Amino acid sequence: LSSSKWKRDTIVQRILRERFCHQRLPDRPVGLESQYKHLLELLRRTAVHGESNSVLIVGPRGAGKTMLLRCALRELLELQEVKQNVLQVHLSGLLQTDDRIALKEITRQLHLENVVGDKVFGSFAENLVFLLEALKRGDKSSSRPVFFILEEFDLFAHHKNQTLLYNLLDVSQSAQAPVAVVGLTCRLDVLELLEKRVKSRFSHRQIHLLSCMSFCQYLDAFRSELALPDDFPDSKFSQEWNLNVSELCEEKSVQEILQKHFNSCKDFRSLHLLLLLALTRVSVSNPTLRAVDILEASRMSSADSKANILHGLSVLELCLIIAMKHLNDIYEGEPFNFQMVHNEFKKFIQRKSHSIHNFEKPVVIKAFEHLLQLELIRPVDGGVCKVQREYQLMRLMLDHTQVMEALQRYPQCPTDVKQWVVNAPVH
C-alpha cells in the first residue's frame, strides 16, 4: 500500500472502531427525545439550582440507558458553572457487592481518603454523613452538587438492610447537600424490591426506555453507522464508500438479514456486532462491503454456542452424542444412562464397516464425563442422587438439528459416522 492509502485506511479504521468498539456517543439519542429532555432537566435542577432529586432509568439491556445518561451528562457539563462544580460518583451493583465496598469506592471517587483517614465511625450512616459534610466548601450554606449513578440498581436492593440506598435517598430528601441519585436497571419490578422506608424516600420518578423504532429508522441507523463523515480527508473515497453503503441498503438480501435482526433484537449493540463482523471481511482485494459479507456476519453473530462446542469435540465424544440422539429417538426423549449409551456405541463398533477404534470402557467413561462438564448433557436429579455413575440418568441438551448441523461442519468427520447419525438405530 502507498503511504496515502495506508493513512486513509487507518483513519477509516479509527472512525469505525470508535463507533462499534468504544460506543461513541451520538449527537442526540435517537427515538428517546422526551426521555432525554426529562432526564436533562432533572439533572440541571440539581447541578444549577441545588435541588435534590432521585430517578430510575428502566429498560431492557441494550435499550440505551447508559447512553441516555452519558448524553445528558455531556450536555450538562458543557456549562462552565456545572463543569467546575458538580461531582460524580459511579457505582455498579456488579462490582460494589456490599455497602462497605460501595462506601470505600465513594470515598475514593470523591478523593476523601485523606479526610477520612483511619477514623472509625459508629455506623455506616454516620460515615456517609461525614463524607457528605466533607464536600462542603466555603460557608455552611454552600456545598457542591453530587450525582450518584448506580448501575444495576436492583442489585443494591439485595444489600443488607438496603442501608446505602436508604441513606442516599434520605440525603436527597434533606436540605443537607444537593444530591441526585440516578439508578439504572433492567427490572421493571424494581420498586417492589425496595423496603418500605427506602421506597418512601424515593421520588418514584421513572424514565422508561421501551424501543419504538421502526424498521425504516433501523435501516437509516445501519446506513449512518457505516457512512464516513463529510469532512473525511479523501473525499473521492468517502463518496464511493457511502454510495456503496446506500446501495447495500437497497439490496433485498441485505434488507432481509436486517429485518431478521430487527425482529429479534432492536438494540444497537447487536447491530454494532453485526457491522463489526462484516467489516472484518473488508480487505485490499475487497475494499468495500458486499452483501455476502453481511450474510456471513449474520451467520456468525447468530451462531449456536452449543453447536460451536460440538466442533471442538473428539470423534469418540461425537459418537457418544450420536448414540444419545438415537436413544432419544428410540425412547421418545426419556432419560438415559452411560451404560445405555455405551451399549449403543458398541453396536456401531461391531459393524463390519467402521473407521472408529474400539476404545476401552474407562476411556469412553472419561469422554462421557467430559460431555457432562461441557453441559452438553446434564443429570436428571441435578447430581444429588448417589448412584453408580454408569447408571445415573442423564438428558441430552442438544436437539436433532444442532447435531446434524455440527456433523455437516465437523472437520474431517469419518463418512461412516455421518451415515450412522441418519440411519435408524440398530436393535
Short mmCIF file of C-alpha atoms in Angstrom, two decimals:
data_model
loop_
_atom_site.label_atom_id
_atom_site.label_comp_id
_atom_site.label_asym_id
_atom_site.label_seq_id
_atom_site.Cartn_x
_atom_site.Cartn_y
_atom_site.Cartn_z
CA LEU A 1 0.00 0.00 0.00
CA SER A 2 1.13 3.53 -0.70
CA SER A 3 1.53 5.82 2.30
CA SER A 4 -1.59 7.85 1.36
CA LYS A 5 -3.74 4.71 1.08
CA TRP A 6 -2.33 3.37 4.33
CA LYS A 7 -3.12 6.66 6.08
CA ARG A 8 -6.63 6.72 4.60
CA ASP A 9 -7.36 3.13 5.70
CA THR A 10 -6.03 3.89 9.19
CA ILE A 11 -8.46 6.83 9.51
CA VAL A 12 -11.36 4.67 8.31
CA GLN A 13 -10.47 2.01 10.88
CA ARG A 14 -10.26 4.59 13.66
CA ILE A 15 -13.63 6.15 12.81
CA LEU A 16 -15.48 2.82 12.61
CA ARG A 17 -13.69 1.36 15.64
CA GLU A 18 -14.79 4.32 17.75
CA ARG A 19 -18.39 3.73 16.71
CA PHE A 20 -18.54 -0.03 17.18
CA CYS A 21 -15.95 -0.81 19.87
CA HIS A 22 -15.86 2.29 22.05
CA GLN A 23 -19.57 3.09 21.84
CA ARG A 24 -19.07 6.67 20.68
CA LEU A 25 -21.98 8.79 21.84
CA PRO A 26 -24.43 10.04 19.19
CA ASP A 27 -25.09 13.77 18.90
CA ARG A 28 -28.59 13.17 20.31
CA PRO A 29 -30.27 9.91 21.42
CA VAL A 30 -32.36 8.52 18.54
CA GLY A 31 -36.02 7.90 19.36
CA LEU A 32 -35.62 8.94 23.02
CA GLU A 33 -36.18 12.69 22.76
CA SER A 34 -38.80 13.01 25.53
CA GLN A 35 -36.86 10.80 27.96
CA TYR A 36 -33.68 12.74 27.22
CA LYS A 37 -35.37 16.08 27.87
CA HIS A 38 -36.85 14.81 31.15
CA LEU A 39 -33.53 13.46 32.46
CA LEU A 40 -31.53 16.52 31.38
CA GLU A 41 -33.95 18.89 33.13
CA LEU A 42 -33.88 16.80 36.30
CA LEU A 43 -30.06 16.78 36.45
CA ARG A 44 -29.94 20.51 35.59
CA ARG A 45 -32.10 21.30 38.63
CA THR A 46 -29.57 19.58 40.89
CA ALA A 47 -26.45 20.98 39.21
CA VAL A 48 -27.63 24.58 38.70
CA HIS A 49 -30.38 25.20 41.25
CA GLY A 50 -29.23 22.88 44.06
CA GLU A 51 -32.44 20.85 44.04
CA SER A 52 -32.01 17.23 45.17
CA ASN A 53 -33.67 14.50 43.08
CA SER A 54 -33.87 10.76 42.58
CA VAL A 55 -34.87 8.89 39.42
CA LEU A 56 -34.79 5.40 37.92
CA ILE A 57 -33.99 4.73 34.26
CA VAL A 58 -35.69 1.44 33.42
CA GLY A 59 -35.37 -0.57 30.22
CA PRO A 60 -34.14 -3.87 28.75
CA ARG A 61 -30.44 -4.49 28.22
CA GLY A 62 -29.14 -2.62 25.18
CA ALA A 63 -32.07 -0.18 25.17
CA GLY A 64 -29.72 2.80 25.68
CA LYS A 65 -29.98 3.57 29.42
CA THR A 66 -26.27 4.31 29.89
CA MET A 67 -26.07 6.09 26.54
CA LEU A 68 -29.02 8.35 27.50
CA LEU A 69 -27.39 9.25 30.82
CA ARG A 70 -23.96 9.87 29.26
CA CYS A 71 -25.51 12.15 26.61
CA ALA A 72 -27.33 14.15 29.29
CA LEU A 73 -24.17 14.48 31.40
CA ARG A 74 -22.16 15.53 28.35
CA GLU A 75 -24.56 18.36 27.51
CA LEU A 76 -24.82 19.43 31.14
CA LEU A 77 -21.04 19.55 31.62
CA GLU A 78 -20.71 21.91 28.66
CA LEU A 79 -21.97 24.61 31.06
CA GLN A 80 -18.91 26.11 32.72
CA GLU A 81 -20.58 26.57 36.11
CA VAL A 82 -21.61 22.92 36.14
CA LYS A 83 -18.29 21.51 34.89
CA GLN A 84 -16.32 23.17 37.68
CA ASN A 85 -18.83 22.42 40.42
CA VAL A 86 -20.53 19.03 40.01
CA LEU A 87 -19.04 15.84 41.45
CA GLN A 88 -19.89 12.42 40.05
CA VAL A 89 -19.85 9.02 41.76
CA HIS A 90 -20.33 5.95 39.56
CA LEU A 91 -21.18 2.67 41.28
CA SER A 92 -22.16 -0.72 39.90
CA GLY A 93 -24.10 -3.45 41.66
CA LEU A 94 -21.87 -5.99 39.91
CA LEU A 95 -18.70 -4.51 41.47
CA GLN A 96 -19.81 -2.98 44.77
CA THR A 97 -21.41 -6.12 46.19
CA ASP A 98 -21.95 -4.77 49.71
CA ASP A 99 -22.31 -1.37 51.37
CA ARG A 100 -18.80 -1.26 52.85
CA ILE A 101 -17.20 -1.78 49.43
CA ALA A 102 -19.57 0.84 47.99
CA LEU A 103 -18.68 3.37 50.70
CA LYS A 104 -14.96 2.79 50.10
CA GLU A 105 -15.49 3.42 46.38
CA ILE A 106 -17.48 6.61 47.11
CA THR A 107 -14.61 7.82 49.29
CA ARG A 108 -12.07 7.05 46.55
CA GLN A 109 -14.04 8.76 43.75
CA LEU A 110 -14.62 11.88 45.86
CA HIS A 111 -10.90 11.98 46.79
CA LEU A 112 -11.70 11.99 50.50
CA GLU A 113 -9.26 9.27 51.62
CA ASN A 114 -7.06 11.83 53.37
CA VAL A 115 -10.06 13.41 55.08
CA VAL A 116 -11.43 10.13 56.42
CA GLY A 117 -8.05 8.64 57.29
CA ASP A 118 -8.26 5.95 59.96
CA LYS A 119 -11.30 7.41 61.72
CA VAL A 120 -13.81 4.86 62.94
CA PHE A 121 -17.49 5.76 62.98
CA GLY A 122 -20.25 4.16 64.96
CA SER A 123 -22.36 3.26 61.95
CA PHE A 124 -22.43 3.27 58.19
CA ALA A 125 -24.89 6.17 58.24
CA GLU A 126 -22.51 8.32 60.31
CA ASN A 127 -19.68 7.56 57.91
CA LEU A 128 -21.80 8.53 54.92
CA VAL A 129 -22.99 11.75 56.56
CA PHE A 130 -19.37 12.62 57.34
CA LEU A 131 -18.46 12.14 53.69
CA LEU A 132 -21.26 14.43 52.56
CA GLU A 133 -20.29 17.03 55.14
CA ALA A 134 -16.72 16.86 53.82
CA LEU A 135 -17.99 18.00 50.42
CA LYS A 136 -18.97 21.40 51.80
CA ARG A 137 -16.81 24.31 50.82
CA GLY A 138 -16.87 27.99 51.75
CA ASP A 139 -19.65 28.90 54.14
CA LYS A 140 -22.09 26.34 55.53
CA SER A 141 -24.83 27.27 53.06
CA SER A 142 -22.68 26.30 50.09
CA SER A 143 -21.96 22.72 49.03
CA ARG A 144 -21.10 21.06 45.73
CA PRO A 145 -23.81 19.07 43.93
CA VAL A 146 -23.14 15.32 43.71
CA PHE A 147 -24.52 12.86 41.14
CA PHE A 148 -24.68 9.29 42.48
CA ILE A 149 -25.10 6.98 39.47
CA LEU A 150 -25.97 3.39 40.37
CA GLU A 151 -25.67 0.89 37.52
CA GLU A 152 -27.54 -2.41 38.12
CA PHE A 153 -29.61 -0.58 40.72
CA ASP A 154 -31.66 -3.69 41.58
CA LEU A 155 -28.53 -5.43 42.94
CA PHE A 156 -28.12 -2.70 45.57
CA ALA A 157 -31.56 -3.69 46.88
CA HIS A 158 -30.06 -7.06 47.88
CA HIS A 159 -27.55 -5.41 50.24
CA LYS A 160 -28.17 -5.97 53.94
CA ASN A 161 -30.97 -3.66 55.19
CA GLN A 162 -30.54 -1.58 51.98
CA THR A 163 -28.53 0.84 54.13
CA LEU A 164 -26.73 2.56 51.26
CA LEU A 165 -29.93 3.19 49.30
CA TYR A 166 -31.71 4.41 52.43
CA ASN A 167 -29.02 6.95 53.30
CA LEU A 168 -28.51 8.21 49.74
CA LEU A 169 -32.25 8.70 49.21
CA ASP A 170 -32.62 10.21 52.68
CA VAL A 171 -29.90 12.76 51.91
CA SER A 172 -31.58 13.53 48.57
CA GLN A 173 -34.73 14.48 50.51
CA SER A 174 -32.92 16.63 53.06
CA ALA A 175 -31.51 20.11 52.59
CA GLN A 176 -28.03 18.97 53.60
CA ALA A 177 -26.42 18.86 50.14
CA PRO A 178 -27.68 18.92 46.53
CA VAL A 179 -27.70 15.24 45.54
CA ALA A 180 -29.12 13.42 42.51
CA VAL A 181 -29.46 9.65 42.82
CA VAL A 182 -29.80 8.06 39.37
CA GLY A 183 -30.46 4.32 39.21
CA LEU A 184 -30.21 2.25 36.03
CA THR A 185 -31.92 -1.13 35.92
CA CYS A 186 -33.47 -3.62 33.53
CA ARG A 187 -36.00 -4.86 36.10
CA LEU A 188 -39.48 -3.43 35.69
CA ASP A 189 -40.45 -4.59 39.22
CA VAL A 190 -37.51 -2.84 40.88
CA LEU A 191 -39.71 -0.77 43.23
CA GLU A 192 -41.13 -3.98 44.68
CA LEU A 193 -37.60 -4.90 45.80
CA LEU A 194 -37.27 -1.77 47.95
CA GLU A 195 -38.03 -1.81 51.67
CA LYS A 196 -40.87 0.42 52.85
CA ARG A 197 -38.57 3.01 54.46
CA VAL A 198 -36.42 3.18 51.30
CA LYS A 199 -39.40 3.37 48.96
CA SER A 200 -40.90 6.24 50.99
CA ARG A 201 -37.75 8.31 50.38
CA PHE A 202 -37.65 7.65 46.64
CA SER A 203 -39.29 10.26 44.39
CA HIS A 204 -40.97 7.49 42.32
CA ARG A 205 -39.79 9.19 39.14
CA GLN A 206 -39.13 6.56 36.47
CA ILE A 207 -37.92 7.05 32.91
CA HIS A 208 -38.85 4.02 30.79
CA LEU A 209 -36.91 3.14 27.66
CA LEU A 210 -39.10 0.94 25.50
CA SER A 211 -37.96 0.83 21.89
CA CYS A 212 -40.50 2.15 19.37
CA MET A 213 -38.04 2.26 16.47
CA SER A 214 -39.44 1.35 13.05
CA PHE A 215 -37.57 -0.78 10.51
CA CYS A 216 -37.03 2.31 8.33
CA GLN A 217 -35.28 4.02 11.26
CA TYR A 218 -33.24 0.85 11.85
CA LEU A 219 -32.20 0.87 8.18
CA ASP A 220 -31.24 4.55 8.46
CA ALA A 221 -29.16 3.71 11.55
CA PHE A 222 -27.41 0.94 9.59
CA ARG A 223 -26.57 3.46 6.84
CA SER A 224 -25.42 6.25 9.17
CA GLU A 225 -23.29 3.92 11.34
CA LEU A 226 -21.33 2.77 8.27
CA ALA A 227 -21.16 6.11 6.46
CA LEU A 228 -17.94 8.13 6.52
CA PRO A 229 -18.24 11.79 7.62
CA ASP A 230 -18.37 14.71 5.17
CA ASP A 231 -15.00 16.04 6.38
CA PHE A 232 -13.18 12.77 5.59
CA PRO A 233 -9.75 13.67 4.08
CA ASP A 234 -10.18 11.58 0.90
CA SER A 235 -13.48 12.90 -0.44
CA LYS A 236 -13.46 10.66 -3.53
CA PHE A 237 -13.04 7.50 -1.43
CA SER A 238 -15.68 8.58 1.11
CA GLN A 239 -18.20 9.28 -1.68
CA GLU A 240 -17.58 5.84 -3.20
CA TRP A 241 -17.80 4.18 0.22
CA ASN A 242 -21.04 5.98 1.16
CA LEU A 243 -22.57 5.22 -2.24
CA ASN A 244 -21.74 1.54 -1.76
CA VAL A 245 -23.38 1.59 1.70
CA SER A 246 -26.54 3.18 0.22
CA GLU A 247 -26.65 0.52 -2.49
CA LEU A 248 -26.29 -2.18 0.15
CA CYS A 249 -29.34 -0.80 1.94
CA GLU A 250 -31.36 -1.19 -1.28
CA GLU A 251 -30.40 -4.84 -1.81
CA LYS A 252 -33.20 -7.26 -0.98
CA SER A 253 -30.91 -9.88 0.59
CA VAL A 254 -29.40 -7.29 2.95
CA GLN A 255 -32.83 -5.95 3.90
CA GLU A 256 -33.99 -9.50 4.71
CA ILE A 257 -30.99 -10.03 7.02
CA LEU A 258 -31.54 -6.68 8.75
CA GLN A 259 -35.28 -7.39 9.09
CA LYS A 260 -34.45 -10.67 10.82
CA HIS A 261 -32.09 -8.90 13.25
CA PHE A 262 -34.61 -6.09 13.79
CA ASN A 263 -37.35 -8.60 14.67
CA SER A 264 -35.15 -10.46 17.16
CA CYS A 265 -33.24 -7.57 18.77
CA LYS A 266 -33.56 -3.84 18.08
CA ASP A 267 -30.68 -2.62 20.24
CA PHE A 268 -27.57 -1.00 18.77
CA ARG A 269 -25.16 -3.43 20.44
CA SER A 270 -26.33 -6.30 18.24
CA LEU A 271 -26.23 -4.03 15.17
CA HIS A 272 -22.66 -2.94 16.02
CA LEU A 273 -21.63 -6.59 16.42
CA LEU A 274 -23.12 -7.41 13.01
CA LEU A 275 -21.31 -4.49 11.35
CA LEU A 276 -18.03 -5.24 13.12
CA LEU A 277 -18.09 -8.85 11.90
CA ALA A 278 -18.93 -7.69 8.38
CA LEU A 279 -16.09 -5.15 8.33
CA THR A 280 -13.52 -7.79 9.27
CA ARG A 281 -14.07 -9.24 5.78
CA VAL A 282 -13.06 -5.99 4.06
CA SER A 283 -9.53 -6.24 2.68
CA VAL A 284 -7.24 -4.83 0.00
CA SER A 285 -8.73 -7.25 -2.53
CA ASN A 286 -12.30 -6.48 -1.33
CA PRO A 287 -12.12 -2.78 -0.36
CA THR A 288 -15.90 -2.30 0.05
CA LEU A 289 -18.66 -4.09 1.91
CA ARG A 290 -20.67 -6.69 -0.02
CA ALA A 291 -24.00 -8.38 0.63
CA VAL A 292 -22.18 -11.68 1.17
CA ASP A 293 -20.17 -10.03 3.99
CA ILE A 294 -23.39 -9.03 5.77
CA LEU A 295 -24.78 -12.55 5.26
CA GLU A 296 -21.68 -14.22 6.72
CA ALA A 297 -21.60 -11.73 9.62
CA SER A 298 -25.24 -12.55 10.37
CA ARG A 299 -24.46 -16.26 10.38
CA MET A 300 -21.52 -15.74 12.75
CA SER A 301 -23.40 -13.43 15.14
CA SER A 302 -26.33 -15.84 15.43
CA ALA A 303 -24.15 -18.96 15.70
CA ASP A 304 -25.33 -21.52 18.21
CA SER A 305 -22.86 -21.67 21.13
CA LYS A 306 -23.56 -25.35 21.77
CA ALA A 307 -23.08 -26.18 18.10
CA ASN A 308 -19.72 -24.38 18.28
CA ILE A 309 -18.72 -26.58 21.23
CA LEU A 310 -19.53 -29.65 19.15
CA HIS A 311 -16.94 -28.61 16.56
CA GLY A 312 -14.21 -28.98 19.18
CA LEU A 313 -15.14 -32.49 20.35
CA SER A 314 -13.16 -35.63 19.61
CA VAL A 315 -14.65 -38.20 17.23
CA LEU A 316 -15.31 -40.51 20.21
CA GLU A 317 -17.28 -37.78 22.02
CA LEU A 318 -19.19 -37.04 18.82
CA CYS A 319 -20.07 -40.74 18.52
CA LEU A 320 -21.44 -40.70 22.09
CA ILE A 321 -23.59 -37.67 21.19
CA ILE A 322 -24.98 -39.62 18.18
CA ALA A 323 -25.66 -42.64 20.41
CA MET A 324 -27.59 -40.37 22.81
CA LYS A 325 -29.56 -38.92 19.89
CA HIS A 326 -30.56 -42.45 18.83
CA LEU A 327 -31.62 -43.28 22.40
CA ASN A 328 -33.75 -40.12 22.41
CA ASP A 329 -35.40 -41.29 19.17
CA ILE A 330 -36.00 -44.83 20.48
CA TYR A 331 -37.34 -43.89 23.90
CA GLU A 332 -39.05 -40.64 22.83
CA GLY A 333 -36.92 -38.30 24.94
CA GLU A 334 -36.80 -40.39 28.10
CA PRO A 335 -33.55 -40.04 30.13
CA PHE A 336 -30.66 -42.44 29.58
CA ASN A 337 -27.55 -43.56 31.47
CA PHE A 338 -23.96 -44.20 30.47
CA GLN A 339 -24.46 -47.96 30.19
CA MET A 340 -27.23 -47.46 27.61
CA VAL A 341 -25.04 -45.05 25.63
CA HIS A 342 -22.08 -47.44 25.77
CA ASN A 343 -24.24 -50.34 24.51
CA GLU A 344 -25.45 -48.21 21.59
CA PHE A 345 -21.88 -47.20 20.77
CA LYS A 346 -20.70 -50.86 20.86
CA LYS A 347 -23.41 -51.83 18.33
CA PHE A 348 -21.93 -49.26 15.94
CA ILE A 349 -18.38 -50.53 16.56
CA GLN A 350 -19.43 -54.13 15.91
CA ARG A 351 -20.46 -53.30 12.35
CA LYS A 352 -18.12 -54.54 9.65
CA SER A 353 -17.63 -51.15 8.01
CA HIS A 354 -16.44 -48.61 10.56
CA SER A 355 -13.33 -46.47 11.00
CA ILE A 356 -13.55 -45.89 14.75
CA HIS A 357 -11.10 -47.50 17.13
CA ASN A 358 -12.66 -49.85 19.70
CA PHE A 359 -11.97 -47.78 22.84
CA GLU A 360 -11.75 -49.39 26.26
CA LYS A 361 -14.65 -48.66 28.62
CA PRO A 362 -12.66 -46.38 31.02
CA VAL A 363 -11.73 -44.17 28.04
CA VAL A 364 -15.37 -43.98 26.97
CA ILE A 365 -16.36 -43.05 30.55
CA LYS A 366 -13.83 -40.19 30.51
CA ALA A 367 -15.30 -38.92 27.22
CA PHE A 368 -18.81 -39.16 28.71
CA GLU A 369 -17.73 -37.18 31.79
CA HIS A 370 -16.19 -34.51 29.55
CA LEU A 371 -19.57 -34.05 27.84
CA LEU A 372 -21.08 -33.64 31.31
CA GLN A 373 -18.51 -30.96 32.18
CA LEU A 374 -19.34 -29.12 28.93
CA GLU A 375 -23.02 -29.21 29.97
CA LEU A 376 -24.00 -30.91 26.72
CA ILE A 377 -25.67 -33.48 28.97
CA ARG A 378 -26.97 -32.98 32.49
CA PRO A 379 -28.16 -35.24 35.35
CA VAL A 380 -31.94 -35.53 35.71
CA ASP A 381 -31.70 -35.29 39.51
CA GLY A 382 -29.18 -32.43 39.48
CA GLY A 383 -26.39 -34.78 40.56
CA VAL A 384 -27.67 -35.23 44.15
CA CYS A 385 -28.69 -38.88 43.73
CA LYS A 386 -25.95 -41.23 44.96
CA VAL A 387 -25.99 -44.00 42.37
CA GLN A 388 -23.19 -45.67 40.47
CA ARG A 389 -22.06 -43.17 37.80
CA GLU A 390 -22.69 -45.63 34.94
CA TYR A 391 -26.38 -45.74 35.88
CA GLN A 392 -27.06 -42.08 36.71
CA LEU A 393 -29.88 -40.82 34.48
CA MET A 394 -29.00 -38.04 32.03
CA ARG A 395 -30.64 -35.85 29.39
CA LEU A 396 -29.10 -34.62 26.15
CA MET A 397 -29.13 -30.79 25.97
CA LEU A 398 -29.00 -30.73 22.15
CA ASP A 399 -31.74 -31.16 19.58
CA HIS A 400 -31.67 -33.11 16.31
CA THR A 401 -30.94 -30.01 14.18
CA GLN A 402 -27.91 -28.98 16.26
CA VAL A 403 -26.38 -32.44 15.99
CA MET A 404 -26.97 -32.66 12.24
CA GLU A 405 -25.55 -29.19 11.52
CA ALA A 406 -22.49 -29.86 13.69
CA LEU A 407 -21.78 -33.10 11.81
CA GLN A 408 -22.02 -31.37 8.44
CA ARG A 409 -19.49 -28.76 9.52
CA TYR A 410 -17.24 -31.06 11.59
CA PRO A 411 -13.71 -31.07 10.09
CA GLN A 412 -12.59 -34.45 8.70
CA CYS A 413 -15.52 -36.35 10.19
CA PRO A 414 -15.48 -40.04 9.10
CA THR A 415 -18.12 -40.79 6.48
CA ASP A 416 -19.50 -43.81 8.37
CA VAL A 417 -20.09 -41.61 11.46
CA LYS A 418 -22.10 -39.16 9.32
CA GLN A 419 -24.01 -42.12 7.88
CA TRP A 420 -24.68 -43.54 11.36
CA VAL A 421 -26.50 -40.42 12.56
CA VAL A 422 -29.03 -40.54 9.67
CA ASN A 423 -29.59 -44.32 9.86
CA ALA A 424 -32.19 -45.77 12.16
CA PRO A 425 -30.75 -47.28 15.37
CA VAL A 426 -29.87 -50.94 15.08
CA HIS A 427 -31.73 -53.17 17.63
#
